[in-house]
Coordinates of C-alpha atoms in Angstrom, one line a residue:
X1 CA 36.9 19.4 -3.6
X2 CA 34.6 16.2 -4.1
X3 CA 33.4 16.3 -7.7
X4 CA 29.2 16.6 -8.2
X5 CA 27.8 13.2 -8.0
X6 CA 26.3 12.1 -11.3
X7 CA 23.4 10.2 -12.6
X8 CA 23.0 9.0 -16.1
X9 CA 20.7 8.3 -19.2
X10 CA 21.4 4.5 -19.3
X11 CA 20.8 4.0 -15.6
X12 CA 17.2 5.7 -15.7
X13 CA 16.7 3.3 -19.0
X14 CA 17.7 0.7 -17.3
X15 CA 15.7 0.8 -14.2
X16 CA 12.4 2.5 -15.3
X17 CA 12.8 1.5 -19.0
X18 CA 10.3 -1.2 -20.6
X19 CA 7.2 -0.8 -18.2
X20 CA 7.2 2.9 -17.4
X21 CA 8.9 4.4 -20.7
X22 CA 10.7 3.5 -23.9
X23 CA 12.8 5.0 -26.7
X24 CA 10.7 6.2 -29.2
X25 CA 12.9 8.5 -31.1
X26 CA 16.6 9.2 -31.1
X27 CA 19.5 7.2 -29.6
X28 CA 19.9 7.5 -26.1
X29 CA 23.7 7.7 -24.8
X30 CA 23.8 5.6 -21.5
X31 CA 26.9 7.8 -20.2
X32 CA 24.5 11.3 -20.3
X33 CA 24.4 13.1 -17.7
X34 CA 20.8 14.0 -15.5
X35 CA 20.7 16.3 -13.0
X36 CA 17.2 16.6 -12.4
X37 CA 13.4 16.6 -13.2
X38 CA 11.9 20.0 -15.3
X39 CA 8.0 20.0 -16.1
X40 CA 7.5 21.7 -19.2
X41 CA 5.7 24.7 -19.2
X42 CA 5.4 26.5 -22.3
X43 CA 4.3 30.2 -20.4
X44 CA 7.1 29.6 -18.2
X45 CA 11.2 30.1 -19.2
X46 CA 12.7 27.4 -16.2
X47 CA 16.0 27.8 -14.3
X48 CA 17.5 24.3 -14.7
X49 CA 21.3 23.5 -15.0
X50 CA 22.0 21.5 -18.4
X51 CA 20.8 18.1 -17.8
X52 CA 17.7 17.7 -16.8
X53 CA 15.0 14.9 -18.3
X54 CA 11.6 17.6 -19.3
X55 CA 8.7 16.1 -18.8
X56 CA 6.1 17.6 -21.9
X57 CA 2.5 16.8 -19.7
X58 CA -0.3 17.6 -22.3
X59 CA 1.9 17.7 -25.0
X60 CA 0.3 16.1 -28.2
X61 CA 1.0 15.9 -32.1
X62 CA 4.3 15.9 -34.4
X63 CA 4.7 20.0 -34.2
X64 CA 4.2 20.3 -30.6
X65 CA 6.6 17.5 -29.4
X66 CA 9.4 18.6 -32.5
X67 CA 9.4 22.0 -31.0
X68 CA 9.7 21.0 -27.3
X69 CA 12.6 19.0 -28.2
X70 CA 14.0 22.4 -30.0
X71 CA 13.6 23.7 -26.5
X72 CA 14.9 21.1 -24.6
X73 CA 17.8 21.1 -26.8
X74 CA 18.5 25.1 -26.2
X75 CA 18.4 24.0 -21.9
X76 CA 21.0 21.1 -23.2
X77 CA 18.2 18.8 -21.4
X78 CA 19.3 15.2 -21.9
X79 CA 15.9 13.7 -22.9
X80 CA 12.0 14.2 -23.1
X81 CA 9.6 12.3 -21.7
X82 CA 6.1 12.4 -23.7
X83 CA 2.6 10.4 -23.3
X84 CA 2.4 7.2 -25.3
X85 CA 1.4 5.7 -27.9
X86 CA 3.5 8.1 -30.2
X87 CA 3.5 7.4 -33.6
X88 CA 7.0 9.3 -34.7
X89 CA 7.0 10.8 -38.1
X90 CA 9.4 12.6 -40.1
X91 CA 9.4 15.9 -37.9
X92 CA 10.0 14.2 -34.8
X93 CA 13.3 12.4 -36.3
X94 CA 14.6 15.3 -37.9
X95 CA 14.1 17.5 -34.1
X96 CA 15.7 14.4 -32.2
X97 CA 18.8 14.4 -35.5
X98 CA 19.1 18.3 -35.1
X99 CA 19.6 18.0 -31.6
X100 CA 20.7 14.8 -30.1
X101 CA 17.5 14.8 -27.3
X102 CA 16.3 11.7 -27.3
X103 CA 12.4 11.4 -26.9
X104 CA 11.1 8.6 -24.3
X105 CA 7.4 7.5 -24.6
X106 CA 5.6 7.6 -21.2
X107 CA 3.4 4.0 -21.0
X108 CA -0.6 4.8 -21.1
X109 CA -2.5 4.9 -17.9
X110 CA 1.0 5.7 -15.8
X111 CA 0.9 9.4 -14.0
X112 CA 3.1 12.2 -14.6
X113 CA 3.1 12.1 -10.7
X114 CA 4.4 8.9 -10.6
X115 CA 7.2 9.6 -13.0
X116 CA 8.9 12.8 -11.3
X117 CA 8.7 10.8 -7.9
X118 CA 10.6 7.8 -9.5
X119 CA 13.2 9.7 -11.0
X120 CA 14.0 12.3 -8.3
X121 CA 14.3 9.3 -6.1
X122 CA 16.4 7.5 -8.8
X123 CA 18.4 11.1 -8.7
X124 CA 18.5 11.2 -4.5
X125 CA 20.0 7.7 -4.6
X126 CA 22.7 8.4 -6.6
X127 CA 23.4 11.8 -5.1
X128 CA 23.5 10.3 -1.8
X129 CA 25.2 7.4 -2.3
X130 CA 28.1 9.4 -4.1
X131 CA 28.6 11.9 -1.3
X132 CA 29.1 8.7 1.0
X133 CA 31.5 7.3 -1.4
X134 CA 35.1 7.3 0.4
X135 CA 33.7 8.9 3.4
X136 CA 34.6 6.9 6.6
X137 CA 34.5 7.1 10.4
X138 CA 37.7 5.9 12.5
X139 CA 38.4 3.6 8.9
X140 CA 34.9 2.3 8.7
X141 CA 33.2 2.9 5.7
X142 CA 30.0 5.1 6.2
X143 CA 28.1 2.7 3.5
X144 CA 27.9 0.0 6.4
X145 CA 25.9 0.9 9.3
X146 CA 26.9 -1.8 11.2
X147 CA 30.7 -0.9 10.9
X148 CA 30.3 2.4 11.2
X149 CA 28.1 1.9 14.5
X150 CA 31.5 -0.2 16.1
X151 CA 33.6 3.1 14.8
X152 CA 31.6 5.3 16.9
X153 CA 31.5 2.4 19.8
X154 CA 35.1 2.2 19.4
X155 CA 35.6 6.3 19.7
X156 CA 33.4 6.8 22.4
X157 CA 34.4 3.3 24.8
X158 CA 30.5 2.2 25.1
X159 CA 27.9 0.0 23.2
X160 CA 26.0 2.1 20.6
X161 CA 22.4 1.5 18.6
X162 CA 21.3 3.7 16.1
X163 CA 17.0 3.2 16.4
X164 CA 14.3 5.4 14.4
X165 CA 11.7 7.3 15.7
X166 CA 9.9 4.7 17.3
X167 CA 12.3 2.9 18.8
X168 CA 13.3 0.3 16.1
X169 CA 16.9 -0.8 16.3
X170 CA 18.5 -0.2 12.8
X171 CA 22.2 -1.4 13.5
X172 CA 24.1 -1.7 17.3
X173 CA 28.0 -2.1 17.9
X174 CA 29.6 -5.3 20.0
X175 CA 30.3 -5.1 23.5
X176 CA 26.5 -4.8 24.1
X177 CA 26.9 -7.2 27.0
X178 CA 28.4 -4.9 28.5
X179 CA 25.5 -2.8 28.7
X180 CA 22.1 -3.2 31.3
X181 CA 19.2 -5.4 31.4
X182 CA 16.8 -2.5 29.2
X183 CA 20.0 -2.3 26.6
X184 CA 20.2 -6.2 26.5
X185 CA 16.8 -6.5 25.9
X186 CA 16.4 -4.0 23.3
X187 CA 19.0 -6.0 21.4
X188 CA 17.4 -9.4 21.5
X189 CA 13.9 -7.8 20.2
X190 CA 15.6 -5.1 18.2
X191 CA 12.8 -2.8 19.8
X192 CA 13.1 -0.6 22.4
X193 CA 10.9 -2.5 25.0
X194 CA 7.9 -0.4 25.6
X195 CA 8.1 -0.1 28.8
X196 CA 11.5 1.6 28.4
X197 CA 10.1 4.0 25.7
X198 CA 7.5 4.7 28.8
X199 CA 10.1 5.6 31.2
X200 CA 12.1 7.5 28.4
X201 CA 8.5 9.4 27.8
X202 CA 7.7 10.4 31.4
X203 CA 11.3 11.6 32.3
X204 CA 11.6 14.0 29.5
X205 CA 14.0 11.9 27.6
X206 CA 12.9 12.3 24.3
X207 CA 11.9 16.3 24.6
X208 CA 15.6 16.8 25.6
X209 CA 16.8 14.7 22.8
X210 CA 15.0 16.4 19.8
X211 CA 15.2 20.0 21.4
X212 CA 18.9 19.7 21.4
X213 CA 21.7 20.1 18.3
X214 CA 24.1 17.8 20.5
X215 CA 24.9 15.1 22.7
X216 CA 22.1 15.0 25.8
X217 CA 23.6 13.1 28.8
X218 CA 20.6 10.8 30.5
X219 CA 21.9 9.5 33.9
X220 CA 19.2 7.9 36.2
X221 CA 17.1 6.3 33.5
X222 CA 18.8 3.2 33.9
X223 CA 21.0 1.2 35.1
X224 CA 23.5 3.0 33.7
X225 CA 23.9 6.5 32.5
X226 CA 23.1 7.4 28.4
X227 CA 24.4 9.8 25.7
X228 CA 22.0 10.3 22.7
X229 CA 21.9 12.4 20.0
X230 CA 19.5 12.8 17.3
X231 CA 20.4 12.2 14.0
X232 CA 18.9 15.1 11.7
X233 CA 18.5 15.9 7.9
X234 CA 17.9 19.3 8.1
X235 CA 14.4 19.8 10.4
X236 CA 13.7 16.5 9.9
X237 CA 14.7 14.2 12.8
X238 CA 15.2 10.4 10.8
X239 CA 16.1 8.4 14.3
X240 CA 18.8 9.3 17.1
X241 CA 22.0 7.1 18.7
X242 CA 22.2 5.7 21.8
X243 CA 25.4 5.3 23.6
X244 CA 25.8 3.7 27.3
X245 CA 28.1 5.4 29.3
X246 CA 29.8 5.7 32.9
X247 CA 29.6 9.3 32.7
X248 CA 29.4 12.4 30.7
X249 CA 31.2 12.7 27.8
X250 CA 34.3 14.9 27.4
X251 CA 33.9 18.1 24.9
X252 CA 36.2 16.0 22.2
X253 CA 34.1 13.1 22.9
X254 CA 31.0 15.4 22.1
X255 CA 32.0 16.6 19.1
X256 CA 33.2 13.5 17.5
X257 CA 29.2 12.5 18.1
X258 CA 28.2 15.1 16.7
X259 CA 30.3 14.1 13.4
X260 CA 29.5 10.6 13.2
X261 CA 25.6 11.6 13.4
X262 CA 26.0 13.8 10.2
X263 CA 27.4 10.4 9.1
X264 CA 24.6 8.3 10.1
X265 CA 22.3 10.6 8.7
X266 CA 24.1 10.2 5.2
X267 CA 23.2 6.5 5.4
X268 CA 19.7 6.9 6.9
X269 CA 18.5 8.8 3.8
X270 CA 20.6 7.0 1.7
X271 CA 18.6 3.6 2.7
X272 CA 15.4 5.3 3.1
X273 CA 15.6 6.9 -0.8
X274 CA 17.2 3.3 -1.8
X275 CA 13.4 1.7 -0.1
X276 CA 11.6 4.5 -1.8
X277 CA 12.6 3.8 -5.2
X278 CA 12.4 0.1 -4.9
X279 CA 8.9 0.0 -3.3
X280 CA 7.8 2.5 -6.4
X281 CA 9.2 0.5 -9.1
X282 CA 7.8 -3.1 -7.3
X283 CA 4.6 -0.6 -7.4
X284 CA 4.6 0.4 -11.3
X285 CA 6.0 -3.4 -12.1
X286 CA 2.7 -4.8 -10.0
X287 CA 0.4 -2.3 -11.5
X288 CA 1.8 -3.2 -14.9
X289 CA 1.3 -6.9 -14.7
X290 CA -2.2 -6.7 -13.8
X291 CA -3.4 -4.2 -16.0
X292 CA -2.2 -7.0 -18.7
X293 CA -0.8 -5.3 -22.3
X294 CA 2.3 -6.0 -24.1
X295 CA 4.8 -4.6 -21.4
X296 CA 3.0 -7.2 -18.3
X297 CA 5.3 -10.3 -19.5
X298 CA 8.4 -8.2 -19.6
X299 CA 7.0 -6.4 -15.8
X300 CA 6.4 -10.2 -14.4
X301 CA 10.0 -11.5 -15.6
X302 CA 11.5 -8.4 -13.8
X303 CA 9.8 -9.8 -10.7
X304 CA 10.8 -13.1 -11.3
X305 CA 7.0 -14.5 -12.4
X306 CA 7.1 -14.8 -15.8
X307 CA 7.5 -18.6 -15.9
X308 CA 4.8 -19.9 -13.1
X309 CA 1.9 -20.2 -12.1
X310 CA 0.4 -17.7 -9.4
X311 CA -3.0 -15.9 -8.3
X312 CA -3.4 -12.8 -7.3
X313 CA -4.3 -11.5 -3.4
X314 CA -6.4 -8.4 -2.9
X315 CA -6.4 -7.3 0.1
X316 CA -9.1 -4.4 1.8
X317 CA -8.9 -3.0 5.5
X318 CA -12.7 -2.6 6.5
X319 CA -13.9 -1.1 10.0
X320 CA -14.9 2.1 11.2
X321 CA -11.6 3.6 12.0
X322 CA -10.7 7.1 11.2
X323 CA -9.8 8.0 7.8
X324 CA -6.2 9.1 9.4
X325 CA -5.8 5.6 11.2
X326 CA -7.3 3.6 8.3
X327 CA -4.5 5.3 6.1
X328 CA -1.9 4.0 8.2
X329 CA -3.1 0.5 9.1
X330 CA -3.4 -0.1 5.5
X331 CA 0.1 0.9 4.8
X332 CA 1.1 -1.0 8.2
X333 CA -0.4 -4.0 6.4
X334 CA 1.5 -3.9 3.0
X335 CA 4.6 -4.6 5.2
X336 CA 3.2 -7.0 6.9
X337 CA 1.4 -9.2 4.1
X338 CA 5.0 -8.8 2.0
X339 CA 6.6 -10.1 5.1
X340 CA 4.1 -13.1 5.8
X341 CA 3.8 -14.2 1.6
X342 CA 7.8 -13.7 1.3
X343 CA 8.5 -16.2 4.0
X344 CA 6.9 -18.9 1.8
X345 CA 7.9 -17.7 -2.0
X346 CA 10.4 -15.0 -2.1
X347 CA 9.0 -14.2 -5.6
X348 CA 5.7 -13.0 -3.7
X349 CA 5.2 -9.1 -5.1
X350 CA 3.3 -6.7 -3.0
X351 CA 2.3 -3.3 -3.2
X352 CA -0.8 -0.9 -2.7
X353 CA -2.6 0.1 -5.6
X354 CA -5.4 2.2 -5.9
X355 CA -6.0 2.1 -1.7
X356 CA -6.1 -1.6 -1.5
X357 CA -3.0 -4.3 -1.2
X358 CA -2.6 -6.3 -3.7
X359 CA 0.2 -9.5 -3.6
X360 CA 1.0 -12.1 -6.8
X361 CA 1.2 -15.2 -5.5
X362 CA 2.9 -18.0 -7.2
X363 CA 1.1 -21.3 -6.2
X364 CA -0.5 -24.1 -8.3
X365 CA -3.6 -24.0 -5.8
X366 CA -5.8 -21.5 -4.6
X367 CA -6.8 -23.3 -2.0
X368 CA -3.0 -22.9 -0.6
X369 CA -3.7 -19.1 -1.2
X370 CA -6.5 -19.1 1.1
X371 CA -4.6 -21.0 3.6
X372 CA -2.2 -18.5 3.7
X373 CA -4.9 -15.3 3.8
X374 CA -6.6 -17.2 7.2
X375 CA -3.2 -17.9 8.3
X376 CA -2.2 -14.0 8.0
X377 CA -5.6 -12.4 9.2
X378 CA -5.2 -14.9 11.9
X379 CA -1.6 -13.8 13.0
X380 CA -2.6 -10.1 12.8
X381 CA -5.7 -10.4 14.9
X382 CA -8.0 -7.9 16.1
X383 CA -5.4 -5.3 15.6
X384 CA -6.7 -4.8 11.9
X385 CA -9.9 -5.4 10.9
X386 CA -9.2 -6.8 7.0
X387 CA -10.6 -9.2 4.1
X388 CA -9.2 -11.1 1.1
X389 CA -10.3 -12.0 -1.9
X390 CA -8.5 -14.8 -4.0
X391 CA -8.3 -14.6 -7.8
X392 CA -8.1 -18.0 -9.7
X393 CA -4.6 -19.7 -10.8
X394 CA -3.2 -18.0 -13.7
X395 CA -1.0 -20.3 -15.7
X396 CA 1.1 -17.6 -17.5
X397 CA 1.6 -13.9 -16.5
X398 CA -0.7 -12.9 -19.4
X399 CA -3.5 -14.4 -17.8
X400 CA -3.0 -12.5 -14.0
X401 CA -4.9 -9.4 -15.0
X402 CA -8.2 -12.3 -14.9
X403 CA -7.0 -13.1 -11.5
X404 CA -7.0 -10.1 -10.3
X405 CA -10.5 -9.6 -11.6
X406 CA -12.0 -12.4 -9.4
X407 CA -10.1 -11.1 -6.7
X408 CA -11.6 -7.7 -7.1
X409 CA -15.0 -9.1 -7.5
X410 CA -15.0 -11.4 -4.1
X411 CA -13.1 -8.7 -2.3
X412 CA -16.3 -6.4 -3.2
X413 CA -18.5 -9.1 -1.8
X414 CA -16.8 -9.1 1.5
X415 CA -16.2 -5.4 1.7
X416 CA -20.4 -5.1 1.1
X417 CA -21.1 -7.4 4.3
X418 CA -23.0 -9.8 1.7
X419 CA -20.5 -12.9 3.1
X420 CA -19.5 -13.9 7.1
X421 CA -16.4 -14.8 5.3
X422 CA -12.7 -13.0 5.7
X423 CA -11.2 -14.8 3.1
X424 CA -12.9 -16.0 -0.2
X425 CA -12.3 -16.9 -3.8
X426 CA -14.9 -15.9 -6.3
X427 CA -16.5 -19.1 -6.2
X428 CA -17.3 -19.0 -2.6
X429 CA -19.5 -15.7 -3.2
X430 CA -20.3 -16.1 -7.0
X431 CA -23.9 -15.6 -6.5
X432 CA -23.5 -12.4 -4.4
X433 CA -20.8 -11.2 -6.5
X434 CA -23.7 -11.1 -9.1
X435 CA -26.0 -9.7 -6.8
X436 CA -23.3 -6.8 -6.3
X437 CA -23.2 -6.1 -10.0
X438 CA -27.2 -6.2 -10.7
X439 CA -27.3 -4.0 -7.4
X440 CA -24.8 -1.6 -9.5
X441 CA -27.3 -1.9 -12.7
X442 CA -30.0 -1.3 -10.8
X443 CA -28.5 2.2 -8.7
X444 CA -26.7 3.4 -12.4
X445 CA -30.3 3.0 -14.0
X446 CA -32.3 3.8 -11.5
X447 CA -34.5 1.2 -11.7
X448 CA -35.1 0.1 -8.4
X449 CA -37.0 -3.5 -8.5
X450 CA -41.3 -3.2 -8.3
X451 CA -43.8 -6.1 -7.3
X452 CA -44.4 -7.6 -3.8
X453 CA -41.2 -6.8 -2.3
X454 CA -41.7 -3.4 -2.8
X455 CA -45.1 -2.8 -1.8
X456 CA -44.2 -4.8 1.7
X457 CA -40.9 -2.4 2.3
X458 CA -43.0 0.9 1.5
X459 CA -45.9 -0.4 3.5
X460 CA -43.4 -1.4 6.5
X461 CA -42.3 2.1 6.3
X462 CA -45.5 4.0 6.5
X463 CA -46.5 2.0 9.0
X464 CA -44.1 0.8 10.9
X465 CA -44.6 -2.9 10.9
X466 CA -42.2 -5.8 9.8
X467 CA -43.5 -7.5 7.2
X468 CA -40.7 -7.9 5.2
X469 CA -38.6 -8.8 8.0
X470 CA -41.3 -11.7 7.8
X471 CA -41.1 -13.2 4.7
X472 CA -37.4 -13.1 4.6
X473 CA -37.6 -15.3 7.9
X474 CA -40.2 -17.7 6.4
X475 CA -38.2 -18.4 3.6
X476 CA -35.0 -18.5 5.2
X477 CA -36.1 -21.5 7.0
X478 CA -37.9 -23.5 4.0
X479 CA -41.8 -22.2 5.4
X480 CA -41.0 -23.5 9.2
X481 CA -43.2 -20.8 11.0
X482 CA -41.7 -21.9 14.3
X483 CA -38.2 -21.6 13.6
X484 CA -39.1 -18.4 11.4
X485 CA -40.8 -16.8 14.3
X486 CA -38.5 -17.5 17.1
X487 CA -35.4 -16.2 14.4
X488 CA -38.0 -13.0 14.3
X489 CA -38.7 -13.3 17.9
X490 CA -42.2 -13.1 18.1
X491 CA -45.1 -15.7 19.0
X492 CA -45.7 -18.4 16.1
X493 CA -49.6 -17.4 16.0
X494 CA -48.7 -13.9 15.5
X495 CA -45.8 -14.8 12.6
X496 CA -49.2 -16.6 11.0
X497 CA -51.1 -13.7 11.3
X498 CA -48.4 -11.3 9.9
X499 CA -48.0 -14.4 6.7
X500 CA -51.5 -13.4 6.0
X501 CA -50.8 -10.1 6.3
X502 CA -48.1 -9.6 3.9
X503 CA -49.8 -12.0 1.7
X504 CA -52.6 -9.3 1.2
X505 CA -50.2 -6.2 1.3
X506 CA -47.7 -7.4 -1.1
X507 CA -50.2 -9.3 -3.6
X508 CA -47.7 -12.3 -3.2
X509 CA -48.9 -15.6 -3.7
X510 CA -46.5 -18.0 -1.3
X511 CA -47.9 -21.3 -2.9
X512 CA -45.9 -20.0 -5.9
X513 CA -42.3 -21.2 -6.4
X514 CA -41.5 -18.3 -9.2
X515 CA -43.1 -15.8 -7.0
X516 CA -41.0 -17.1 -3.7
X517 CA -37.6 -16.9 -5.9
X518 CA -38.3 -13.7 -6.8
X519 CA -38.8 -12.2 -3.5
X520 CA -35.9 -14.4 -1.9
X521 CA -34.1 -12.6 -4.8
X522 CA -35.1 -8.7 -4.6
X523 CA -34.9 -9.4 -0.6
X524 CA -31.4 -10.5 -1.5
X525 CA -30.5 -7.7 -3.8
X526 CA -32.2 -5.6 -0.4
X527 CA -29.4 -7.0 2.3
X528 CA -32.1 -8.2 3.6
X529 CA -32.1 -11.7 5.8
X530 CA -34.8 -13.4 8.0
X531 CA -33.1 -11.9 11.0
X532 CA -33.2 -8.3 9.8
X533 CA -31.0 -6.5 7.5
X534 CA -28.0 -7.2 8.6
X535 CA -26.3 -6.7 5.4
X536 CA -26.3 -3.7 3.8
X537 CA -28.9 -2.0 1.5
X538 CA -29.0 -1.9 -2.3
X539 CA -27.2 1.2 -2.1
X540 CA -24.8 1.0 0.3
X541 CA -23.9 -2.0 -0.9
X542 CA -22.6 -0.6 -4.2
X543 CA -18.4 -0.2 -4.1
X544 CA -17.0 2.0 -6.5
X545 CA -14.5 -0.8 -8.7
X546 CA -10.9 -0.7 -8.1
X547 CA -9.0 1.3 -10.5
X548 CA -6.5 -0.7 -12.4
X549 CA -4.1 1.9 -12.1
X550 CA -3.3 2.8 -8.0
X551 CA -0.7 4.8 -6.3
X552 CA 2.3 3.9 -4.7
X553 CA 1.7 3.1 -1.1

């Protein structure tokens, strides 16, 4: 009987230690066991086997955390994890003496969330990856895709793929050329080619496939005839095998499938668990760096940026789409900017925090980092509709958290519609960056600007007229009535009469240079340009500020 796969103490220290948590009481014994994740709830006596880390959520002051550790101690609980800052006095050390559970300090401003999803995936891994251990297919070991994908070639006498649900090729066996023209092609774009997935789609292929607990023989959808199975963890169907054949298989044949897709599916979760926990900890190590504090230089040396320069990228997906779709482009896009950043610095870090991307970018220029932001909103076309702000170079990894500020404050800019630009550092849009930020003071106050401007846009109301629209075209273009009225479309004698006009309504004298900067301004603040508003309005162009704490995308 294969012995219980174990996790310890040390391995949790090691890999979520520093910038999540840290020893704040008590000696922690690397070798420990943990079996899993318990919540504390003091109205609630939990079922856990000995083991287990206990989170104490909401649980403050010397007493409180001495006597959870009492309690962990009685469920033999192999540490606690409580909020930081903790000051540890003499109760606390004599709880963690009298019992041996050491206490970790959770790092301020990370969730409780966050932490029971890193260590049950921490937990997954190691679980998985020990039931795989020694396991093997026809002498391949499981642990290798690729080798266990030429086993099951090898048992079966036909090319295999193993692809996920949308047709992604994960690993294929040799003899491929042995295949047809849709199989060769799959291989040289590791997609299925969509035309294929088409055919698949109309003949039913796919509704057999994940409707059935075995093999599905598909002759007639090709060249030559296919076996597939899906590969399953339980209800959930993580990607199928694809086998080309000369003709059905025998009952043996069948059932050794069967096997080696319980094998697969090992591996499948195994990887997807191993992505998990690397993309969350890349996540907390980002998020820790930018929010600046004593653990950012340790969280930028982890991601190989402690010792050079960079700026930070902060990325937004803009656009009317769905609130379903725009969920999904913007996690599409993480992928995609990691991919395009990592092909010129492998050092790039990129996560999603707080619903936008964010990437570090070490560079001594930030005009190279805006190079790179066209270069990538260029290569993913119309298919996203996005904008980037660029924060300045920081010279040491203390001073990325004021990156990321300027990158937060042009990426507001372009998200408002106050810029034509997709791409912009915070000295491109300065000026409307401070325009946001007064348009913020003014909406949190509610002290909407008085004078000429707002006696024109009440009046234009009432009576439907466009007097503002006016004087936002005359001064647009310097006091050139012809250019200002054919922006405005209208005749030049009756933008002249429609000057004197708003003259009189607003009380605005246009010989004045103080009173012309003040209206360009308020019309500014307004989103409002000589050729109507095409920006938005003081209020809709106020954007709630990024958090500096996000979630894991």
């Amino acid at each position: 009987m294969t012995a219980r796969p174990r996790a310890v103490l040390g391995r949790i220290i090691d890999d979520l230690g520093s910038t999540l948590f840290e020893v704040a009481a008590g000696e922690a014994d690397p070798n420990r066991e943990v079996t899993g994740v318990l919540i504390h709830d003091p109205g609630d006596e939990p079922a856990h086997p000995p083991g287990a880390v206990v989170l104490g959520v909401a649980v403050y002051g010397s007493s409180a955390i001495a006597t959870l550790v009492h309690r962990a101690a009685a469920l033999a609980a192999s540490a606690v994890v409580v909020r930081g800052p903790l000051a540890v006095d003499a109760e606390i050390r004599d709880a963690v003496a009298q019992t041996g559970v050491v206490v970790l300090a959770l790092t301020p401003g990370a969730s409780w969330s966050q932490v029971a999803t890193l260590l049950r995936s921490l937990l997954a891994v190691d679980e998985i990856g020990s039931a795989q251990t020694g396991e093997t297919l026809d002498g391949a070991p499981s642990g290798d895709l690729f080798a266990l994908v030429n086993a099951i070639a090898a048992l079966l006498d036909g090319p295999v793929t193993v692809e996920d649900r949308s047709g992604r090729v994960l690993a294929f066996s040799s003899r491929q050329d042995e295949a047809d023209e849709p199989r060769i092609a799959t291989i040289l774009d590791r997609q299925v080619p969509a035309e294929w997935l088409r055919i698949l789609e109309e003949r039913g292929a796919f509704q057999a496939l994940y409707r059935s607990e075995g093999p599905v023989y598909l002759p007639g959808v090709s060249d030559m005839p296919r076996v597939a199975i899906a590969v399953r963890a339980g209800d959930e169907i993580l990607g199928s095998i694809w086998v080309v054949v000369r003709g059905p298989l025998s009952a043996e044949l069948q059932r050794s499938l069967i096997e080696a897709a319980k094998v697969v599916a090992l591996h499948l979760l195994r990887r997807r668990a191993g992505a998990d926990v690397e993309r969350r900890l890349r996540t907390d190590l980002l998020a820790t760096v930018l929010e600046g504090g004593p653990a950012a230089v340790d969280a930028a040396g982890r991601l190989g940026l402690a010792h050079q320069p960079a700026c930070v990228l902060a990325l937004a997906v803009v656009g009317d789409a769905a609130p379903a779709e725009r969920t999904a482009e913007e996690h599409r896009i993480v992928d995609a900017l990691a991919l395009h950043l990592a092909a010129v610095h492998p050092r790039t870090a990129t996560a999603r925090l707080g619903g936008f991307t964010y990437a570090i970018l070490p560079t001594e220029s930030d005009a190279r980092a805006v190079r790179l932001a066209e270069e990538f909103l260029a290569r993913i076309g119309g298919r996203v509709e996005a904008v980037v702000g660029i924060g300045r170079v920081a010279a040491r990894a203390v001073d990325l958290p004021s990156s990321r500020a300027d990158a937060d404050r042009a990426l507001r800019v372009l998200r408002s519609g106050r810029s034509p630009l997709r791409v912009a550092r915070l000295c491109d849009v300065y000026v409307s960056s401070l325009l946001v930020e007064v348009a913020d003071r003014v909406a949190a106050t509610d002290d909407a600007p008085a004078g000429p401007v707002a006696r024109l846009r009440a009046y234009d109301a009432e009576h439907d007229t466009h007097l503002t629209e006016t004087l936002a075209a005359w001064l647009d273009t310097f006091g050139d009535v012809t250019a200002a009225a054919a922006a405005v479309h209208v005749h030049p004698n009756t933008f002249r009469y429609r000057l004197r006009r708003l003259s009189e309504v607003g009380a605005i004298d246009l010989a004045d240079g103080d009173a012309r900067f003040d209206a360009m301004f308020q019309l500014r603040l307004y989103g409002v340009h000589g050729s109507g508003p095409a920006h938005r309005s003081l209020d809709a162009a106020r954007l709630v500020p990024t958090p500096m704490r996000g979630t894991v995308g």
